[in-house]
Amino acid sequence: MSRVLGEVVGRTGEEVQVERGPLGPVQFWRGQSRYVVGELLDSWVETAPWWLRGEGAVGGASVELVAPREVWRVEAVRAGRSRMSFAGVYDLSWDASGNRWWLVRVHD
């Protein structure tokens, strides 16, 4: 099962700070907690739903909301904990237009 995190300013997710390496995220921070990426499981590009795509903005939607975004699925563990017992799977999304990272899904 996975949880999609709540909406923040028209975006789904929770803003996080991410350190990115050559292959993708290597660690991220949720508030004061640091998570270390143990394994990159997958990556892809998500595009806006077809009803939001089009020339410029559709129905008043901003270009930021319809721009494609890069997503990485990672296995990570909170710093200081054992990967064997406490690892979780997280989807991190890069918003290039806003120069921000979002934690968009947590998989249970």
Tab-separated table of N, CA and C in Angstrom, residues 9 12 21-22 30 38 41 46-48 50 57 59 73 80-81 83 85 88 104:
chain	number	residue	atom	x	y	z
A	9	VAL	N	-0.156	24.032	-1.689
A	9	VAL	CA	-0.149	25.077	-2.709
A	9	VAL	C	-0.372	24.496	-4.105
A	12	THR	N	0.727	18.088	-4.967
A	12	THR	CA	0.636	16.970	-4.042
A	12	THR	C	2.014	16.733	-3.470
A	21	GLY	N	23.043	13.005	-6.138
A	21	GLY	CA	24.294	12.528	-6.696
A	21	GLY	C	24.143	12.342	-8.196
A	22	PRO	N	25.120	11.723	-8.865
A	22	PRO	CA	25.063	11.557	-10.315
A	22	PRO	C	23.919	10.672	-10.793
A	30	ARG	N	13.374	15.489	6.030
A	30	ARG	CA	11.973	15.810	6.329
A	30	ARG	C	12.008	16.517	7.668
A	38	GLY	N	19.509	4.113	0.436
A	38	GLY	CA	20.302	2.893	0.326
A	38	GLY	C	20.295	2.339	-1.081
A	41	LEU	N	15.462	2.526	-6.631
A	41	LEU	CA	14.640	1.424	-7.131
A	41	LEU	C	14.128	1.668	-8.545
A	46	GLU	N	6.875	11.939	-14.989
A	46	GLU	CA	5.415	12.004	-14.980
A	46	GLU	C	4.987	13.246	-15.726
A	47	THR	N	3.985	13.096	-16.563
A	47	THR	CA	3.433	14.251	-17.262
A	47	THR	C	2.059	14.546	-16.671
A	48	ALA	N	1.597	15.730	-16.941
A	48	ALA	CA	0.287	16.140	-16.437
A	48	ALA	C	-0.805	15.274	-17.065
A	50	TRP	N	-3.984	14.287	-19.211
A	50	TRP	CA	-4.295	14.792	-20.555
A	50	TRP	C	-5.203	16.018	-20.519
A	57	ALA	N	-1.472	27.226	-20.804
A	57	ALA	CA	-2.243	26.731	-19.671
A	57	ALA	C	-3.657	26.441	-20.134
A	59	GLY	N	-7.624	25.938	-19.050
A	59	GLY	CA	-8.591	26.207	-17.998
A	59	GLY	C	-8.019	27.020	-16.850
A	73	ARG	N	12.012	6.643	-7.170
A	73	ARG	CA	11.570	5.759	-6.085
A	73	ARG	C	12.836	5.238	-5.423
A	80	GLY	N	20.975	6.790	11.323
A	80	GLY	CA	21.205	6.188	12.630
A	80	GLY	C	20.419	4.915	12.888
A	81	ARG	N	19.568	4.526	11.963
A	81	ARG	CA	18.786	3.293	12.138
A	81	ARG	C	19.278	2.217	11.187
A	83	ARG	N	19.180	-0.395	8.286
A	83	ARG	CA	18.474	-0.554	7.008
A	83	ARG	C	17.638	-1.827	6.995
A	85	SER	N	15.931	-3.228	9.396
A	85	SER	CA	14.671	-3.180	10.121
A	85	SER	C	13.822	-1.952	9.877
A	88	GLY	N	12.361	2.260	4.383
A	88	GLY	CA	11.074	2.553	3.769
A	88	GLY	C	11.276	2.884	2.305
A	104	VAL	N	6.385	12.807	-2.541
A	104	VAL	CA	5.008	12.682	-3.026
A	104	VAL	C	4.314	11.401	-2.586
